[in-house]
């Protein structure tokens, strides 16, 4: 029978104040956020310079959610992501060189130039799929979760989506099915206030996390600018899943500095006061301040990290620029994986 | 060889493959039935709404035969994701008419993830079973055969078995295939019987089959329309026309080589398809044959399709809607030159 999972009967996550993270953990989280920030900032520059084809959706400002959630994952855990996936990919261990090469449309990219920014995936790292159809990742994440449950592996699946995607039927259906089947999945809503140009207050009848109880999921609303808070909430949710206690819904409140999409110019709907408030609570700066308060060596360590990450991004850009473009001769291969039913360029059987 | 129904042939394929491969799952609405009802822990209430999955939960348990809520996007997406983690799910969409509610998971996720993620991965093995076909008065939203919509999207394989042997063989092939396969079961074929090979006899996806060899005209038919075409062929003998009937068996990838080989011999083509005519598989076949074998044609190819209308309910209306033997005979006759059809066909 279905058991309603009330978050009041569960151990709610400790607040970030109660649960002091180790310096090592906090440093690691800082570095992951700084890595994402450096990458996205550079991508913005490259895009502004016209070097990157196609659509780009940057996550600068939202780093704490990617870093905090994914730091709780093992390599055998999986994520599905949205079109705004670079931070998730980096945090999951996908190499910056491969992501950057994909953005440049080179064969060395994560998707061998077949997908581009919106489809970054690296199954070997547990980044199963990303895409441009809002909410499509939620059903997909149920798959590795079901596999983990049937295998008894203890693995967990994360489904990322935004405040816009939170209303999509696929997300709601997936929440219900995950609860009914008690799947080890964490639904992470990155509420960055706007779904394209529409505020969540208009699009959502209730704050997204309110729906969790309606489907029998545990839930928590988290300050998405505070990586320690995200890390704590994610740890709680992930552990619940590993313990077989079913799905959890985390709503993380954050903001996208580069707006809805790269190149967006009509940004008047983005209220200055709101933006400034999020900038004042910049996740990287907050972690930096916390570390500075705890560690007198921090400024030197931070500078080392900053320099190293800068070289990492430089190397990624160099790699992207230098890598080979795909040849059109390979255009039609790889539609089917199975070698038996062969097809020609027109999708007709060939034998 | 054993004689069995089309329904039981599919059931046998599922059972055999589930026994052979412990990572094959069957999911869908009431594929067992009675989930969570006391007394039904190891027994299914229905074994599928038309009984196709009967006996499976009793044999393999509710961890492998898994009832779902009415949430096609969720459980089909789940099957796609599980395919990346070692599980081959046979997910039931029940009626193909329902594909609208989960079309994205099929055409944008299942169909494209292999290519879009680089085209070198091991594939996403998933079978989606769905019913097609009119003739049972199921009305507009439960009697369509809209497979052309799925054939339109690269990355899917779509099969329409007609015989019980093909139902079993194509299901075996579908489960073993590394790619998403849409397995379409015609409602009016469930109780038909036929000889099915004993032992392991998968049927290759992407290959049409000649059901009746003939010299004067090629009739390509899909699913239950094969039966209509064969009946028409029998009647055509009386008019001196020797028809070749091709059972298409696979909608995607289309076995055009087989169709062209036949048309090059007969010079005439009629395609019988109970899907609506605009942008149908029939129209695609006619266009392909015209563009690639124009020189072989002695007459313009013809399509025998329903009218381009929603499927009506009342028996008199549905019977008028569906292509029948008369329609096929008339279409073939119209391709024959006037006068002695036998002499004209040579």
CSV table of C-alpha atoms in Angstrom, one decimal, chain A residues 1 78 110-112 114-115 119 121 123 126 128-129 133 136 139-140 142-144 146-147 150-151 170 173-174 176-177 180-181 331 333-338 341 343-344 346-349 351, chain B residues 23 25 63 66-69 71-74 77-78 80-82 85 87 104-105 109 114-123 155-157 177-179 206-207 253-258 292:
chain,number,residue,atom,x,y,z
A,1,UNK,CA,0.0,0.0,0.0
A,78,UNK,CA,22.9,9.5,-11.7
A,110,UNK,CA,30.8,15.0,-24.6
A,111,UNK,CA,28.2,14.3,-27.3
A,112,UNK,CA,30.7,14.1,-30.2
A,114,UNK,CA,25.8,15.8,-31.9
A,115,UNK,CA,24.0,17.5,-29.0
A,119,UNK,CA,22.1,18.0,-24.4
A,121,UNK,CA,25.5,14.0,-21.1
A,123,UNK,CA,26.6,8.3,-19.0
A,126,UNK,CA,26.4,9.3,-14.3
A,128,UNK,CA,22.4,10.4,-18.0
A,129,UNK,CA,20.7,13.0,-20.1
A,133,UNK,CA,12.1,19.8,-23.4
A,136,UNK,CA,11.5,15.6,-19.7
A,139,UNK,CA,10.6,10.6,-16.0
A,140,UNK,CA,14.0,9.6,-17.3
A,142,UNK,CA,12.9,7.3,-12.6
A,143,UNK,CA,14.7,4.7,-14.7
A,144,UNK,CA,18.1,4.6,-12.9
A,146,UNK,CA,14.1,1.8,-10.5
A,147,UNK,CA,17.2,0.0,-11.6
A,150,UNK,CA,15.7,-3.7,-8.2
A,151,UNK,CA,19.5,-4.1,-8.0
A,170,UNK,CA,5.8,15.0,-16.6
A,173,UNK,CA,3.5,12.4,-12.8
A,174,UNK,CA,7.0,11.4,-11.9
A,176,UNK,CA,3.6,10.4,-8.0
A,177,UNK,CA,5.1,7.4,-9.6
A,180,UNK,CA,4.0,4.9,-5.5
A,181,UNK,CA,7.0,2.8,-6.3
A,331,UNK,CA,26.2,12.5,-40.3
A,333,UNK,CA,25.6,7.1,-38.3
A,334,UNK,CA,24.6,6.4,-34.7
A,335,UNK,CA,20.9,6.8,-35.0
A,336,UNK,CA,20.4,3.2,-34.1
A,337,UNK,CA,22.8,1.4,-31.8
A,338,UNK,CA,21.7,-2.1,-32.9
A,341,UNK,CA,18.5,-3.4,-38.8
A,343,UNK,CA,19.2,1.9,-42.6
A,344,UNK,CA,20.3,4.3,-45.3
A,346,UNK,CA,16.4,8.0,-45.9
A,347,UNK,CA,15.6,5.6,-43.0
A,348,UNK,CA,15.0,2.7,-45.3
A,349,UNK,CA,16.1,-0.8,-44.5
A,351,UNK,CA,20.6,-5.3,-46.3
B,23,UNK,CA,16.6,-8.1,-16.7
B,25,UNK,CA,10.7,-6.2,-17.2
B,63,UNK,CA,9.2,-7.0,-9.2
B,66,UNK,CA,4.9,-4.0,-12.6
B,67,UNK,CA,1.6,-2.4,-12.7
B,68,UNK,CA,1.7,1.4,-13.2
B,69,UNK,CA,-0.7,4.3,-12.5
B,71,UNK,CA,1.0,8.0,-16.1
B,72,UNK,CA,2.4,7.1,-19.5
B,73,UNK,CA,5.1,9.8,-19.6
B,74,UNK,CA,6.4,8.8,-16.2
B,77,UNK,CA,10.4,7.7,-19.4
B,78,UNK,CA,11.3,5.4,-16.6
B,80,UNK,CA,14.0,4.7,-21.2
B,81,UNK,CA,16.1,5.6,-18.2
B,82,UNK,CA,16.2,2.0,-17.0
B,85,UNK,CA,21.0,1.0,-16.5
B,87,UNK,CA,17.0,-3.2,-17.7
B,104,UNK,CA,7.8,13.5,-26.0
B,105,UNK,CA,9.3,10.6,-24.0
B,109,UNK,CA,13.8,11.1,-25.6
B,114,UNK,CA,21.4,7.6,-28.6
B,115,UNK,CA,22.3,9.9,-31.5
B,116,UNK,CA,22.2,13.1,-29.5
B,117,UNK,CA,24.5,11.8,-26.8
B,118,UNK,CA,27.1,11.0,-29.5
B,119,UNK,CA,25.9,8.0,-31.4
B,120,UNK,CA,28.4,5.5,-30.1
B,121,UNK,CA,26.6,4.3,-27.0
B,122,UNK,CA,25.2,0.8,-26.4
B,123,UNK,CA,21.6,2.0,-27.2
B,155,UNK,CA,15.6,6.5,-34.1
B,156,UNK,CA,12.5,4.4,-33.6
B,157,UNK,CA,11.7,1.0,-35.0
B,177,UNK,CA,17.1,-5.1,-30.1
B,178,UNK,CA,19.4,-2.4,-28.7
B,179,UNK,CA,17.0,0.4,-29.8
B,206,UNK,CA,13.0,-4.4,-41.2
B,207,UNK,CA,11.9,-7.2,-43.5
B,253,UNK,CA,12.7,1.0,-41.1
B,254,UNK,CA,10.7,0.4,-44.2
B,255,UNK,CA,11.7,-2.6,-46.4
B,256,UNK,CA,11.6,-0.7,-49.6
B,257,UNK,CA,14.0,-3.1,-51.3
B,258,UNK,CA,11.4,-5.9,-51.0
B,292,UNK,CA,12.6,5.1,-57.5
